[in-house]
Coordinates of C-alpha atoms in Angstrom, one line a residue:
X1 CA -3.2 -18.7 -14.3
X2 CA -3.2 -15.0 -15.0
X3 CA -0.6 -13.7 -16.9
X4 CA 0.2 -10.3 -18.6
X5 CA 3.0 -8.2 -19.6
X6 CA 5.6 -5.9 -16.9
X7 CA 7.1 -2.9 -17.6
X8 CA 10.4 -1.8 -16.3
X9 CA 10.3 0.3 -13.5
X10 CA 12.3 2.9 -15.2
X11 CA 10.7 2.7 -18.4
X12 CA 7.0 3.5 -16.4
X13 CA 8.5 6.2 -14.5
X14 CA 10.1 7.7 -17.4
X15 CA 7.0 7.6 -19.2
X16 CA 4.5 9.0 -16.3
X17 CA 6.8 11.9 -15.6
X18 CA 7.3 12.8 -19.6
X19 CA 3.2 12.8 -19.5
X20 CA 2.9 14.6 -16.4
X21 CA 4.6 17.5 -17.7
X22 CA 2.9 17.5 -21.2
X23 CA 0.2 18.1 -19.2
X24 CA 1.2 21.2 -17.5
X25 CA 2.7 19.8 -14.1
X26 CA 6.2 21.1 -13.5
X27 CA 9.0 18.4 -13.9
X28 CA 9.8 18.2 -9.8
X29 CA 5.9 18.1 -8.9
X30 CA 5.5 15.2 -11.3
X31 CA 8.5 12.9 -10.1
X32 CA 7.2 13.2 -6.5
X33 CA 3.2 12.3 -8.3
X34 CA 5.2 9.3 -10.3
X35 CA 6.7 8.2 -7.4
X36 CA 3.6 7.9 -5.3
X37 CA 1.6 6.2 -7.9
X38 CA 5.1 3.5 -8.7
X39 CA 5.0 3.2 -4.6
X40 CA 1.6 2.3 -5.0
X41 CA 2.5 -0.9 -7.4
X42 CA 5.6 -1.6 -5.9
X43 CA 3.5 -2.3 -2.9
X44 CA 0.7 -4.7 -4.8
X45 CA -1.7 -2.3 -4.5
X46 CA -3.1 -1.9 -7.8
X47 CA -5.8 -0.2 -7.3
X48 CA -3.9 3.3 -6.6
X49 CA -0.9 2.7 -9.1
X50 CA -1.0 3.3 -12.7
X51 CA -4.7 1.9 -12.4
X52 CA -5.6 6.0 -11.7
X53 CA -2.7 7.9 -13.7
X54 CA -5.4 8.1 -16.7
X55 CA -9.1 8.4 -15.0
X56 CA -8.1 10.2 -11.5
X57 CA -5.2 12.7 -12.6
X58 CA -5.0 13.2 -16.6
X59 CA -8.8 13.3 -17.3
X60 CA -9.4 15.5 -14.6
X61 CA -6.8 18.0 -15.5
X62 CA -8.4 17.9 -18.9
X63 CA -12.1 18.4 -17.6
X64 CA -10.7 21.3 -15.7
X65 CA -11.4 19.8 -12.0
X66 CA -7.6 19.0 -11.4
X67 CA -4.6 22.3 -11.5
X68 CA -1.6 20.6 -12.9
X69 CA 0.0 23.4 -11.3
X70 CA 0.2 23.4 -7.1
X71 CA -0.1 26.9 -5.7
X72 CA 0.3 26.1 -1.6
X73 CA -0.6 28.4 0.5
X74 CA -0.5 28.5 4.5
X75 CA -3.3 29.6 6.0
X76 CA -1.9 29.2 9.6
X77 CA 1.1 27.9 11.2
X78 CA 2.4 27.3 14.8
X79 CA 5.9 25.6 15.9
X80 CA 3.6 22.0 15.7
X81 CA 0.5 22.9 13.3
X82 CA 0.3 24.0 9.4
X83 CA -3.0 24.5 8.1
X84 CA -2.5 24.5 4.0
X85 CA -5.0 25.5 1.2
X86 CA -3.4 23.0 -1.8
X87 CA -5.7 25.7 -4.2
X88 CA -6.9 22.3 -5.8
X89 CA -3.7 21.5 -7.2
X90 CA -1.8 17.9 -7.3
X91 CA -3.1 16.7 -3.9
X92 CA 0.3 14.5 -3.7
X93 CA 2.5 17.6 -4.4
X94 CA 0.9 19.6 -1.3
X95 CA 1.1 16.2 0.9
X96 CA 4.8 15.8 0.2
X97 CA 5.4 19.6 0.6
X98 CA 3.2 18.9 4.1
X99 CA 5.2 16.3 5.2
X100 CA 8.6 17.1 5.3
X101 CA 7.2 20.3 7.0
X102 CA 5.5 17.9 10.2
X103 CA 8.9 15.7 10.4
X104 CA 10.9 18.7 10.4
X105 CA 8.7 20.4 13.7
X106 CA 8.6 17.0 15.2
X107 CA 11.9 17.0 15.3
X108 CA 11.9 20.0 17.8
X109 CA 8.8 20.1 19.5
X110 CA 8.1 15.5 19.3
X111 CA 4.9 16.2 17.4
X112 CA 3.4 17.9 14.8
X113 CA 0.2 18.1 13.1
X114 CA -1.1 19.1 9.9
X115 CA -4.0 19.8 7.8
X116 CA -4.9 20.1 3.6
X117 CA -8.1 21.8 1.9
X118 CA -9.2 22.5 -1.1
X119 CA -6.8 19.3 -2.4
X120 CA -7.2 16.6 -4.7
X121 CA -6.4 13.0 -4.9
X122 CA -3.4 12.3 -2.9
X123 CA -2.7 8.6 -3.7
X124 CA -2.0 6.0 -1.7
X125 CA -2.1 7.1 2.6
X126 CA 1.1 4.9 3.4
X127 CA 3.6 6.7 1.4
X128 CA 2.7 9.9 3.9
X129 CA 2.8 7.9 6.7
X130 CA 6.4 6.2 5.4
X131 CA 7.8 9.3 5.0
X132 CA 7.7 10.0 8.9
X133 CA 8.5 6.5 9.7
X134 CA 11.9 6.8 7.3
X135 CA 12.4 9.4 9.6
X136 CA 12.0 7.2 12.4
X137 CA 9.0 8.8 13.9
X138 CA 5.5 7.6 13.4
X139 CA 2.8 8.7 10.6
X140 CA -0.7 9.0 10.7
X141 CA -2.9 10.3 8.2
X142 CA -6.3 10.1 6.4
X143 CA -8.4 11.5 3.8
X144 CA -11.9 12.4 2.7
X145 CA -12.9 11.8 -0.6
X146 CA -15.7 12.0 -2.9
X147 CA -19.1 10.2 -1.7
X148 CA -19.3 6.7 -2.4
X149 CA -19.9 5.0 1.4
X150 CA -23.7 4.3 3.1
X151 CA -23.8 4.8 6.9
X152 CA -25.2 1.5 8.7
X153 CA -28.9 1.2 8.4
X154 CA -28.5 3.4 5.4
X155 CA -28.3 3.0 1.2
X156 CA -27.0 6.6 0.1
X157 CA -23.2 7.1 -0.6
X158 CA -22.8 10.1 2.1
X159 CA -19.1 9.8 2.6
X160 CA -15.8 8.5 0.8
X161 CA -13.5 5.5 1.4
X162 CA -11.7 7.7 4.1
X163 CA -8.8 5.6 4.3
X164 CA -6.7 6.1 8.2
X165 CA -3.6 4.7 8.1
X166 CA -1.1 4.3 10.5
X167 CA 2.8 3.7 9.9
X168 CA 5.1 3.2 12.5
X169 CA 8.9 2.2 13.3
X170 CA 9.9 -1.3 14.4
X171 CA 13.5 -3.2 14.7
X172 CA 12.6 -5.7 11.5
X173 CA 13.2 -5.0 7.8
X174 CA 10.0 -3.3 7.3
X175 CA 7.7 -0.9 9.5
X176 CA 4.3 -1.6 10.5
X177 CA 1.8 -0.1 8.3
X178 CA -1.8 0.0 8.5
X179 CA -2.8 1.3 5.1
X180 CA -6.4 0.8 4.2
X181 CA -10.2 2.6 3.6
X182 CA -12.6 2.0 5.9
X183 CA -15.0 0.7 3.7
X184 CA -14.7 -2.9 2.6
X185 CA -13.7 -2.2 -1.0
X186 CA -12.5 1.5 -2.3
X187 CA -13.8 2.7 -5.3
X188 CA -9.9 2.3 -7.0
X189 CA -10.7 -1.4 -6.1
X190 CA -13.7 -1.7 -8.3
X191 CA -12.6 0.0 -11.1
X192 CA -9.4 -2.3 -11.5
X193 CA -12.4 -5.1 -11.6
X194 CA -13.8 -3.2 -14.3
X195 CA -11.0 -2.8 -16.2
X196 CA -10.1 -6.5 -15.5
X197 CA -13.4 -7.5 -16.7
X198 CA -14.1 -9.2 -13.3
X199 CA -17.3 -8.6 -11.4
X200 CA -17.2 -7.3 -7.7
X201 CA -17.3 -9.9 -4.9
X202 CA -20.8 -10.1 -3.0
X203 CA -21.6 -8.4 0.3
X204 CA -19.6 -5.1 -1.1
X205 CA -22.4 -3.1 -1.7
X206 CA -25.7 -2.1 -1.2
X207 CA -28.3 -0.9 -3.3
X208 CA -31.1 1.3 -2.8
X209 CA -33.5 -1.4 -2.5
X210 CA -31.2 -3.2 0.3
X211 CA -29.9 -5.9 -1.9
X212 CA -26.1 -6.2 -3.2
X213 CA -24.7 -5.6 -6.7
X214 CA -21.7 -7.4 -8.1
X215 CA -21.3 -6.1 -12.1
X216 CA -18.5 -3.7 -11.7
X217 CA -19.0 -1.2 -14.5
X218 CA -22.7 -1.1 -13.2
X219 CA -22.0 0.0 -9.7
X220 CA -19.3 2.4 -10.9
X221 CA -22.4 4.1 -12.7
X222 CA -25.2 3.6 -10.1
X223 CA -23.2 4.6 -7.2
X224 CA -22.6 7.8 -9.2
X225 CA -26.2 8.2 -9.6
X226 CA -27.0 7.5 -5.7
X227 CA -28.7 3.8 -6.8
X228 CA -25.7 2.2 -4.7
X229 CA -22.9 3.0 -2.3
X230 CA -20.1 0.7 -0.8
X231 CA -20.7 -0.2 2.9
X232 CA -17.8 0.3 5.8
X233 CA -15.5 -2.5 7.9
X234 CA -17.9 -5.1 9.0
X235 CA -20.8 -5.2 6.6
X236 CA -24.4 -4.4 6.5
X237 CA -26.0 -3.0 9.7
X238 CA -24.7 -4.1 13.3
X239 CA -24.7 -7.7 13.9
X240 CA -21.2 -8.1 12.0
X241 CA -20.1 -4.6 13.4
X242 CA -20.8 -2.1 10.5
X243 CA -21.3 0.6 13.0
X244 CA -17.6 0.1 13.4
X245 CA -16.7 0.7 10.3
X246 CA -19.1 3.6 9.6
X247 CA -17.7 5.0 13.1
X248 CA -14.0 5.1 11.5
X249 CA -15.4 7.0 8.1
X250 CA -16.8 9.1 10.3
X251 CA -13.9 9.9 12.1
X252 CA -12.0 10.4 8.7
X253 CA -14.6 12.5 7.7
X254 CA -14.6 15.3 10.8
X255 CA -10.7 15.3 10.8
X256 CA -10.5 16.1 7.0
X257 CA -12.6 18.9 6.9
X258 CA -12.8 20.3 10.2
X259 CA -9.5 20.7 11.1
X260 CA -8.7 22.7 8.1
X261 CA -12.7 24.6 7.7
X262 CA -13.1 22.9 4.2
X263 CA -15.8 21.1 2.6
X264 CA -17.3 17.4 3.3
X265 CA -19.7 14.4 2.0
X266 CA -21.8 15.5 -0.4
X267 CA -19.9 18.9 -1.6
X268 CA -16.9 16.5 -2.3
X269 CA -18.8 15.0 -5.3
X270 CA -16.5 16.7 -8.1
X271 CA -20.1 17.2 -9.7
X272 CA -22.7 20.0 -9.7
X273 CA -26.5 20.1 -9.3
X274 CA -26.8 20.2 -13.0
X275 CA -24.4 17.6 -13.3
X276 CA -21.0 19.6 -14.9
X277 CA -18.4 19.2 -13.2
X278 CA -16.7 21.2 -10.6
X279 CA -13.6 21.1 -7.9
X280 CA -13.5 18.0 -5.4
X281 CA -11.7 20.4 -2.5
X282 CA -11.0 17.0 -0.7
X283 CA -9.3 17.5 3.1
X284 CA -6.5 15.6 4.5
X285 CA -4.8 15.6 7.5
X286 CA -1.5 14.5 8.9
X287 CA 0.0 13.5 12.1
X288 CA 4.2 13.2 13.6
X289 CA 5.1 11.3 16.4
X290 CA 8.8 11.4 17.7
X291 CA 9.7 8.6 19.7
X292 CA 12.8 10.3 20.9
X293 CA 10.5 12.6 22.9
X294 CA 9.1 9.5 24.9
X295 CA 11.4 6.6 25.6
X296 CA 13.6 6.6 22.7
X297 CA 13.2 5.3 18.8
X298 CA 15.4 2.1 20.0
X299 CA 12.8 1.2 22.7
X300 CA 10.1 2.2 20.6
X301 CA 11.5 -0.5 17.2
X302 CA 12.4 -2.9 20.1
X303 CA 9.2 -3.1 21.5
X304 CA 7.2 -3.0 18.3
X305 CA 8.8 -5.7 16.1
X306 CA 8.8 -7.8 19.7
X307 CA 4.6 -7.4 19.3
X308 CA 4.5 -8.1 15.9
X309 CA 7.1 -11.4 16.0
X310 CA 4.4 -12.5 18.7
X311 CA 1.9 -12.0 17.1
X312 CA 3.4 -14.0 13.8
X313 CA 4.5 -17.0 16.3
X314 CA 1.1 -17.5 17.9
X315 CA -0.9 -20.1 17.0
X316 CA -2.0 -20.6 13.9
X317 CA -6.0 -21.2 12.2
X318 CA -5.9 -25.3 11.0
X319 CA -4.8 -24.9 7.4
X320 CA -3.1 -21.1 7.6
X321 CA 0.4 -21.5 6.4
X322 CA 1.7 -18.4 8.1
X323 CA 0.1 -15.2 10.4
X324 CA 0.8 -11.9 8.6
X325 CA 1.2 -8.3 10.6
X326 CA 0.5 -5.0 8.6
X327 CA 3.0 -3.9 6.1
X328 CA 4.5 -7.7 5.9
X329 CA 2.9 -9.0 2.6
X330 CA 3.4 -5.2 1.1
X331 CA 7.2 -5.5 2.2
X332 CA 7.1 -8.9 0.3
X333 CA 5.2 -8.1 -2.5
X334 CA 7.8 -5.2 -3.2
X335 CA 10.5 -7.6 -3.3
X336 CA 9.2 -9.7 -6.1
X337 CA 8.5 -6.6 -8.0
X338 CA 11.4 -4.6 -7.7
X339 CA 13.4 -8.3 -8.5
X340 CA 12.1 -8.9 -11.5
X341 CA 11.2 -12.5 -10.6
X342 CA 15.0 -13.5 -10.6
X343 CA 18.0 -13.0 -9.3
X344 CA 21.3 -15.2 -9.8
X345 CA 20.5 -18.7 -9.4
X346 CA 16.9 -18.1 -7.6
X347 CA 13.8 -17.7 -8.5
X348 CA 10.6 -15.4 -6.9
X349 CA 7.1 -16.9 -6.1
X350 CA 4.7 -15.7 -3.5
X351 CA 7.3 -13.8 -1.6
X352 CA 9.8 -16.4 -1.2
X353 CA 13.1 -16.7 -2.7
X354 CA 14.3 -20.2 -3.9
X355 CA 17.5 -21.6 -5.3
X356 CA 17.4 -24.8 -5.9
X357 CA 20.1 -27.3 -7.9
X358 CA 19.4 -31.0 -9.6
X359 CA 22.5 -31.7 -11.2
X360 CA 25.9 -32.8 -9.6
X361 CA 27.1 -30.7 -12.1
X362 CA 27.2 -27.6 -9.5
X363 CA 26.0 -24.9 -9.1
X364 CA 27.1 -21.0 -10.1
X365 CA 30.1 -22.0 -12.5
X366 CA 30.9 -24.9 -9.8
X367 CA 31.3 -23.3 -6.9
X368 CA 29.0 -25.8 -5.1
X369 CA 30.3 -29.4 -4.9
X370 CA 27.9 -31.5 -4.2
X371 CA 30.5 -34.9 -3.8
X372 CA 32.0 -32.7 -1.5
X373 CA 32.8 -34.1 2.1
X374 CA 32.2 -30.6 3.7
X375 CA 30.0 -27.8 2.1
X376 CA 30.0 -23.7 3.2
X377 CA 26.8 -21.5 2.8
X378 CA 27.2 -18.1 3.1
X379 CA 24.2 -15.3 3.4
X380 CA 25.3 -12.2 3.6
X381 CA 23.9 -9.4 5.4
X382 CA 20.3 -8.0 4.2
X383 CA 19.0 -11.1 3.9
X384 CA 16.8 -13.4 6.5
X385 CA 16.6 -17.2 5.8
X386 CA 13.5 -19.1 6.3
X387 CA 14.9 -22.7 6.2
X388 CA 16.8 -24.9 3.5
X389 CA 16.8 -28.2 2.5
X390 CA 19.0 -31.0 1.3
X391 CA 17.6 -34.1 -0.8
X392 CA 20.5 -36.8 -0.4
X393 CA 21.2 -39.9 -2.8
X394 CA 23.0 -42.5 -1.4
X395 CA 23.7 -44.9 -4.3
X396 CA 27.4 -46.1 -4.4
X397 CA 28.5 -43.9 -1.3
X398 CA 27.3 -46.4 1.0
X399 CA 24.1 -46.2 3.6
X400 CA 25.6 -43.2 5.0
X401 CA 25.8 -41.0 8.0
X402 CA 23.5 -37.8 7.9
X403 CA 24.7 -34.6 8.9
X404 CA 27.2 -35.5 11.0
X405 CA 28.4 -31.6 11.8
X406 CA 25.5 -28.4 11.8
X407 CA 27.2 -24.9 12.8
X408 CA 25.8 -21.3 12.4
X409 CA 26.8 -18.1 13.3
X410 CA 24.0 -15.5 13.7
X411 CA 20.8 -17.9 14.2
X412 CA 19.4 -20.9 15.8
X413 CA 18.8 -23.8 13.6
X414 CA 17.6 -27.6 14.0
X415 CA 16.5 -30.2 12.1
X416 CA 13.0 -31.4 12.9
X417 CA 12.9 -34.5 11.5
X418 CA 15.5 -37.5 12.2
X419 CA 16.3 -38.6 9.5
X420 CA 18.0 -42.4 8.0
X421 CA 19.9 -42.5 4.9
X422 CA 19.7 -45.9 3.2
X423 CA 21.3 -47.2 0.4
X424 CA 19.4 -46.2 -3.4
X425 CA 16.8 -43.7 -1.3
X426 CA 16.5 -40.6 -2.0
X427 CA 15.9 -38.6 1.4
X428 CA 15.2 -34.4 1.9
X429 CA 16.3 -32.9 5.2
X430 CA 14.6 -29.6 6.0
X431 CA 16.1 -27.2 8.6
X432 CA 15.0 -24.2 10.1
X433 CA 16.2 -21.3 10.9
X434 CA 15.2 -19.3 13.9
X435 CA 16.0 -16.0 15.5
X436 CA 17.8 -14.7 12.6
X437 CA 18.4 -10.8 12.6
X438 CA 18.3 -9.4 9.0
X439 CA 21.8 -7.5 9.9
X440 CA 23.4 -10.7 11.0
X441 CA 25.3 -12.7 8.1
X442 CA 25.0 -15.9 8.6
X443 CA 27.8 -19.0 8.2
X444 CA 26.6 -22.8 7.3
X445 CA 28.7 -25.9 7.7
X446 CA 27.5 -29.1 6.8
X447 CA 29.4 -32.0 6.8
X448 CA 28.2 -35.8 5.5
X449 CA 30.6 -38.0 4.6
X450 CA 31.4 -38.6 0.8
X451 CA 27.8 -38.5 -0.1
X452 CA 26.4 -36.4 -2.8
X453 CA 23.4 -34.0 -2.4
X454 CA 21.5 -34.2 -5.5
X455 CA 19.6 -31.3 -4.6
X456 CA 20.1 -28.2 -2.3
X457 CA 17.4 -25.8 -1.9
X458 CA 17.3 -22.4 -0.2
X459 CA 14.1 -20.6 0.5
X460 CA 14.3 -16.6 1.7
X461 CA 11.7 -15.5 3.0
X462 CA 13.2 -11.4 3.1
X463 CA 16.2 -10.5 1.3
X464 CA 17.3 -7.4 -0.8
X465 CA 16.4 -7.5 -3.6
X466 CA 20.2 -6.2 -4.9
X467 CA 21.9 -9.0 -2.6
X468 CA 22.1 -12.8 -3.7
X469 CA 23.3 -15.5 -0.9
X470 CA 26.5 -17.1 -1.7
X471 CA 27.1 -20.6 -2.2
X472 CA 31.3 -21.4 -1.9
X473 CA 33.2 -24.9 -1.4
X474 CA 34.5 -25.0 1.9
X475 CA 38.2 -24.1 1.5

């Protein structure tokens, strides 16, 4: 099991932002580069976090081919377009600067579109996107980047990861959000291998010779050298759809420089002929969608998070435990971060939240009773329970009755198993919850007779991270 060591949130930022501005980046540009890099972990992905605050942003303001300083300047502007030169500057300075720009016209016109030259990395693509979303309005965005990607049919890197993401507005606790390259692996990904000392799955890339390459510090150096380039969505030539794939790093590709007149593919390489090193001038673009302007932001959330729930309830692959929709493991993934791994009584794993009590004893200072004859659970607002369970004892309480009274406000709930309590077994009742709104608080009362429950476990499947469930005697 992999373990290593975390770092306070505020402790990281702290530090990244003191850094930043060693370096030369005004104190307000680096909380907003901080920010998008913590965003970056906070969402699992690791491969655009702290990963890159060394090799993509300090190195490069050393070697000259990063400006810690961001001189934005608008080339053009309409009520619903901004063309920006970012003067190769902190490419997430200019994209935040870019953004609340766009939300701001979409507001009066329903869209907006924008476009960045002459920029530099801009980190991860969702946080852009997420910024029009908090605005309830939908984000889309994309970026070139320096060539690492083979077209189908070919072996040379021609193009970057060109990630096109996609973030948009729905009625659950999280948006949907499409954030990823469209190659199979990014170049961020491969370095974290490297620096994990773990070798690069097979089928990532191809060689010049047609074969594949899976030492990661050696494709990090070939690929510079042309020997190797990552391939797009769906693999090596067209019988798993690579043209696909090569067809959306394509797209990525015209948007990001042609919209703004900037460079592309090969003059993106940060390097030049004679190999010193020069000025990526990566493009990015940006689009705003207002809702409001069609049928409404409560129709559009409405409508959304009904697809996605459907999508989640279909049938499931033999042996899946669950079906995921974009942004739902990111949404999770945050929440064990930002909770430390515990809160209160629970405890974190995979995205659930569990407490769970063995002892008659009680549980938080007694305020459980487990000899009680009725029992109150109360979730408070913010959170969104997945089921619970109860392991019953009955030793000198008789055979016993089961659950002889189930009420809950604010969700539909059953037991799915019948269950019979016999005298000296120990016996776990699982119920589920359905239809539960995350703004609904919800109200348990479970009456049994006189017999203990040796064990009562809770399992959250959403929750804020600042808000524990409740567990109170029934007064």
């Amino acid at each position: 099991m992999e373990t290593r060591p975390y770092i306070a949130w505020d402790v990281i930022n702290s530090f990244m932002i003191d850094v930043f501005k060693a370096y030369g980046v005004p104190e307000e540009d680096a909380k907003i580069c901080a920010d998008v890099l913590l965003e970056s972990d906070r969402r699992g992905i690791e491969s655009h976090g702290c990963n890159r605050f060394k090799p993509i942003y300090l190195d490069r303001i050393e070697n000259g081919t990063l400006l810690p300083v961001t001189k934005m300047d608008i080339l053009k502007e309409t009520p619903t377009t901004v063309v920006m030169d970012a003067n190769n500057g902190m490419g997430m300075v200019a994209s935040y600067h870019m953004m609340e720009m766009l939300i701001e016209k979409a507001k009066t016109y329903g869209m907006a579109g924008g476009a960045i030259m002459n920029s530099t990395h801009y980190g991860i693509a969702g946080y852009w996107t997420t910024m029009a979303e908090k605005a309830g309005m939908i984000g889309i965005s994309g970026t070139n980047a320096r060539p690492s990607v083979a077209p189908t049919f070919g072996v040379e890197p021609m193009m970057g990861t060109n990630p096109f993401t996609f973030t948009m507005p729905t009625d659950e606790d999280f948006p949907f959000n499409f954030d990823c390259a469209t190659s199979i692996v990014q170049n961020g990904k491969i370095e974290f291998y490297e620096r994990s000392g773990k070798e690069t799955p097979a089928g990532l890339v191809v060689t010049k010779d047609g074969g594949t390459m899976t030492d990661s510090g050696k494709i990090l150096k070939e690929m510079r050298a042309g020997n190797c380039a990552l391939l797009s969505l769906g693999g090596l030539g067209e019988a798993t759809g690579g043209y696909k794939g090569y067809g959306f790093t394509t797209i990525v590709e015209i948007l990001s420089a042609a919209l703004c007149g900037g460079p592309f593919m090969k003059e993106l390489s940060g390097k030049n002929p004679d190999g010193t090193n020069r000025m990526y001038r990566l493009g990015h673009f940006f689009f705003v969608i207002n809702p409001e302007f069609f049928m409404g932001l409560d129709t559009f959330r409405k409508t959304s998070g009904e697809i996605l729930r459907g999508l989640r309830a279909s049938r499931k692959a033999p042996g899946a435990e669950r079906i995921y929709t974009a942004g739902e493991k990111d949404e999770e993934v945050t929440l064990v971060y930002t909770s430390e791994g515990k809160q209160g009584d629970g405890t974190w794993s995979n995205g659930l939240y569990t407490l769970e009590c063995s002892s008659l004893d009680g549980w938080n200072n007694a305020q459980f009773k487990f000899n009680a004859t009725d029992h109150k659970l109360s979730v408070p607002a913010g959170v969104v329970v997945k089921q619970f369970q109860f392991t019953k004892f009955a030793a000198n309480y008789g055979n016993g009755e089961g659950i002889t009274r189930f009420v809950s406000d604010g969700a539909t709930c059953y037991v799915p198993t019948k269950h019979d309590y016999q005298r000296g077994v120990q016996t776990t009742v699982t119920v589920v919850i359905e239809s539960h709104k995350p703004s609904t608080p919800l109200e348990f009362t479970i009456s049994g007779g006189n017999q203990p429950y040796a064990q009562f476990v809770l399992t959250i499947e959403k929750t804020d991270p600042k808000t524990a469930p409740i567990l109170l005697n029934k007064s």
